[in-house]
Coordinates of C-alpha atoms in Angstrom, one line a residue:
Chain A
D29 CA -53.8 340.4 -15.5
A30 CA -57.4 341.6 -15.0
K31 CA -59.1 340.3 -11.9
T32 CA -62.1 338.1 -11.8
T33 CA -65.1 337.7 -9.4
Q34 CA -66.7 334.4 -8.7
P35 CA -69.2 333.1 -6.2
T36 CA -67.5 331.6 -3.2
S37 CA -69.6 328.4 -3.4
M38 CA -72.4 326.7 -5.4
D39 CA -74.1 323.4 -5.4
C40 CA -75.9 321.4 -8.1
A41 CA -77.8 318.2 -8.3
E42 CA -76.1 315.2 -9.9
G43 CA -77.1 314.9 -13.6
R44 CA -78.1 318.5 -13.9
A45 CA -76.1 321.2 -15.7
A46 CA -73.8 323.2 -13.5
N47 CA -73.5 326.8 -14.5
L48 CA -70.6 328.7 -12.9
P49 CA -70.5 332.4 -13.5
C50 CA -67.5 334.7 -13.6
N51 CA -67.2 338.5 -13.8
H52 CA -64.2 340.0 -15.5
S53 CA -65.4 343.6 -16.2
T54 CA -61.9 345.0 -16.6
I55 CA -60.8 342.4 -19.2
S56 CA -58.7 343.9 -22.0
G57 CA -59.0 343.0 -25.7
N58 CA -56.1 340.6 -25.8
E59 CA -56.9 338.7 -22.6
Y60 CA -58.4 335.2 -22.8
V61 CA -60.7 333.6 -20.3
Y62 CA -59.4 330.3 -18.9
W63 CA -61.1 327.9 -16.5
Y64 CA -59.3 325.4 -14.3
R65 CA -60.5 323.2 -11.5
Q66 CA -58.8 321.6 -8.5
I67 CA -60.2 318.4 -7.1
H68 CA -59.3 318.2 -3.4
S69 CA -55.5 318.8 -3.2
Q70 CA -54.8 317.4 -6.7
G71 CA -53.1 319.5 -9.3
P72 CA -55.2 322.1 -11.0
Q73 CA -56.7 320.7 -14.2
Y74 CA -57.2 322.7 -17.3
I75 CA -60.8 322.8 -18.5
I76 CA -61.3 325.2 -21.4
H77 CA -60.4 328.7 -22.6
G78 CA -61.7 331.2 -25.1
L79 CA -61.4 334.8 -26.3
K80 CA -64.8 335.9 -27.5
N81 CA -66.6 333.0 -29.1
N82 CA -68.3 330.3 -27.2
E83 CA -66.2 327.2 -26.9
T84 CA -67.1 323.6 -26.2
N85 CA -64.9 320.5 -25.5
E86 CA -65.4 317.1 -24.0
M87 CA -65.5 318.5 -20.5
A88 CA -67.5 321.7 -20.7
S89 CA -68.8 324.7 -22.5
L90 CA -67.7 328.3 -22.1
I91 CA -70.2 331.1 -22.8
I92 CA -68.6 334.6 -23.1
T93 CA -70.9 337.6 -23.2
E94 CA -70.7 339.9 -26.2
D95 CA -69.1 342.6 -24.2
R96 CA -66.7 340.0 -22.7
K97 CA -67.3 341.4 -19.2
S98 CA -68.5 338.0 -17.9
S99 CA -68.6 334.4 -18.8
T100 CA -70.2 331.1 -17.7
L101 CA -68.7 327.7 -17.5
I102 CA -71.2 324.9 -18.1
L103 CA -70.8 321.4 -17.0
P104 CA -73.7 319.8 -18.9
H105 CA -74.3 316.7 -16.8
A106 CA -72.6 317.1 -13.4
T107 CA -71.4 314.1 -11.6
L108 CA -70.1 313.6 -8.1
R109 CA -66.6 313.7 -9.5
D110 CA -67.1 317.3 -10.6
T111 CA -67.0 318.4 -7.0
A112 CA -64.0 320.8 -7.0
V113 CA -62.9 324.4 -6.7
Y114 CA -63.3 326.1 -10.1
Y115 CA -61.1 329.0 -11.1
C116 CA -61.8 331.6 -13.7
I117 CA -58.7 333.4 -14.9
V118 CA -58.1 336.0 -17.5
R119 CA -54.7 336.3 -19.0
V120 CA -52.7 337.1 -22.2
P121 CA -51.4 333.7 -23.2
Y122 CA -48.8 335.1 -25.6
S123 CA -47.2 337.6 -23.3
S124 CA -43.5 337.2 -22.4
A125 CA -44.2 335.7 -18.9
S126 CA -47.8 334.7 -18.8
K127 CA -48.1 332.7 -15.6
I128 CA -51.5 331.9 -14.2
I129 CA -52.6 333.9 -11.2
F130 CA -55.3 332.1 -9.3
G131 CA -58.0 333.8 -7.3
S132 CA -60.2 332.2 -4.7
G133 CA -62.4 330.3 -7.1
T134 CA -65.9 328.8 -6.7
R135 CA -66.3 325.7 -4.6
L136 CA -68.8 323.5 -6.5
S137 CA -70.6 320.7 -4.6
I138 CA -72.5 318.1 -6.5
R139 CA -75.2 316.5 -4.4
P140 CA -76.6 313.0 -5.2
Chain B
D4 CA -52.4 312.2 -15.9
S5 CA -51.0 315.6 -17.1
G6 CA -47.6 314.3 -17.9
V7 CA -45.9 316.5 -15.4
T8 CA -44.0 314.4 -12.8
Q9 CA -43.1 315.7 -9.3
T10 CA -41.0 314.0 -6.7
P11 CA -41.2 313.4 -3.8
K12 CA -45.0 313.2 -3.3
H13 CA -44.6 313.6 0.4
L14 CA -41.8 314.9 2.6
I15 CA -41.6 315.6 6.3
T16 CA -38.6 317.5 7.6
A17 CA -37.6 319.6 10.6
T18 CA -37.4 323.4 10.9
G19 CA -34.1 324.8 9.7
Q20 CA -33.5 322.0 7.2
R21 CA -33.2 322.2 3.4
V22 CA -35.1 320.2 0.9
T23 CA -35.2 319.9 -2.9
L24 CA -38.4 319.3 -4.9
R25 CA -38.0 317.9 -8.4
C26 CA -40.2 318.4 -11.5
S27 CA -40.1 316.7 -14.9
P28 CA -42.2 318.7 -17.4
R29 CA -44.3 317.1 -20.1
S30 CA -42.3 315.9 -23.0
G31 CA -41.5 318.8 -25.3
D32 CA -42.4 321.5 -22.8
L33 CA -39.8 324.2 -22.4
S34 CA -41.5 326.3 -19.7
V35 CA -41.7 325.3 -16.0
Y36 CA -43.7 327.1 -13.3
W37 CA -43.7 326.6 -9.5
Y38 CA -46.7 327.3 -7.2
Q39 CA -47.2 327.0 -3.5
Q40 CA -50.5 326.2 -2.0
S41 CA -51.0 326.5 1.8
L42 CA -54.3 326.4 3.6
D43 CA -54.6 330.1 4.2
Q44 CA -53.3 331.5 1.0
G45 CA -54.5 329.5 -1.9
L46 CA -52.4 328.9 -5.0
Q47 CA -49.4 331.3 -5.1
F48 CA -47.2 331.7 -8.1
L49 CA -43.5 331.4 -7.2
I50 CA -41.3 331.4 -10.3
Q51 CA -41.2 330.5 -14.0
Y52 CA -38.3 329.2 -16.1
Y53 CA -38.1 328.9 -19.8
N54 CA -35.4 326.7 -21.5
G55 CA -33.1 327.1 -18.5
E56 CA -33.6 330.8 -17.9
E57 CA -35.7 332.6 -15.3
R58 CA -38.6 334.4 -16.9
A59 CA -40.9 335.6 -14.1
K60 CA -40.9 335.8 -10.4
G61 CA -43.8 335.9 -8.0
N62 CA -43.9 335.7 -4.2
I63 CA -40.9 333.6 -3.8
L64 CA -39.0 334.0 -0.6
E65 CA -35.2 334.6 -0.6
R66 CA -34.8 331.3 1.2
F67 CA -36.2 329.6 -1.8
S68 CA -34.5 329.1 -5.2
A69 CA -35.1 327.2 -8.3
Q70 CA -33.3 326.2 -11.5
Q71 CA -34.1 324.5 -14.8
F72 CA -31.5 322.1 -16.1
P73 CA -30.4 321.4 -19.7
D74 CA -32.6 318.4 -19.8
L75 CA -35.5 320.7 -18.8
H76 CA -36.3 319.2 -15.5
S77 CA -36.5 321.7 -12.7
E78 CA -35.7 321.8 -9.0
L79 CA -37.1 324.0 -6.2
N80 CA -34.8 324.4 -3.3
L81 CA -36.2 325.4 0.0
S82 CA -33.8 326.2 2.8
S83 CA -33.9 327.3 6.5
L84 CA -37.4 325.8 6.6
E85 CA -40.0 327.2 8.9
L86 CA -43.3 325.8 10.0
G87 CA -45.1 328.2 7.7
D88 CA -43.4 326.6 4.7
S89 CA -45.6 323.5 5.1
A90 CA -47.6 323.4 1.9
L91 CA -48.4 321.7 -1.3
Y92 CA -45.9 322.7 -4.0
F93 CA -47.0 322.3 -7.6
C94 CA -45.0 322.3 -10.7
A95 CA -46.6 323.1 -14.1
S96 CA -45.3 323.1 -17.6
S97 CA -46.2 324.4 -21.0
V98 CA -44.7 324.3 -24.5
Q99 CA -44.0 327.9 -25.1
E100 CA -42.5 330.6 -22.9
S101 CA -45.7 332.5 -23.3
S102 CA -47.9 329.5 -22.6
G103 CA -50.1 329.8 -25.6
N104 CA -50.8 326.2 -25.3
T105 CA -51.9 326.5 -21.7
I106 CA -50.3 325.2 -18.6
Y107 CA -50.5 321.7 -17.2
F108 CA -50.0 320.9 -13.5
G109 CA -48.4 318.0 -11.7
E110 CA -49.9 316.3 -8.7
G111 CA -47.8 318.2 -6.2
S112 CA -45.3 317.6 -3.5
W113 CA -46.6 317.7 0.1
L114 CA -44.1 319.3 2.4
T115 CA -44.6 319.1 6.1
V116 CA -42.2 321.0 8.4
V117 CA -42.2 320.0 12.0

């Protein structure tokens, strides 16, 4: 799996949009971008994934650049409960043994 | 609630002992994954099973073993425990072997070795 680069930490004011960047410059054509988050010592929670088109669900939006070398996860109206470590992962979901390999992630702090 | 159930939630045991962690995947999921999270190493992939067969292996120690049973639940066996094995152990599951429908995690089992 290709590696990703994320800021170690970020903060955002409550109610504002949180934009979390991720670089994946060595991503290959069949690799998807996945985002997970882990709220203090809880199980990692799936947020969203995409291949090349922008995606949106009830939790977040995912913006992938045209060259697919980077992406941004957007939490539109951050709340205190969004404080967590966010992981950007690239993987081929349909390979024979496609486990998720986690990096260090971005520690997002939401301030009141 | 992800639908993945892990037991026990907390476990304290002594060095040299053996423990078994249990995981019940989401209904219908055939693939089970085990991860270890310790303070200094983040989330480490250990092993994956699909429909009873081992599919992928990560940084799993020889003292650790796992299996997936016909009813699809899985157990992670940790033996000759050392202080450094103290960690949070997560189980995850997905529908397909290749996880096309993404992977969902349980809430983990806290293991403390004293």
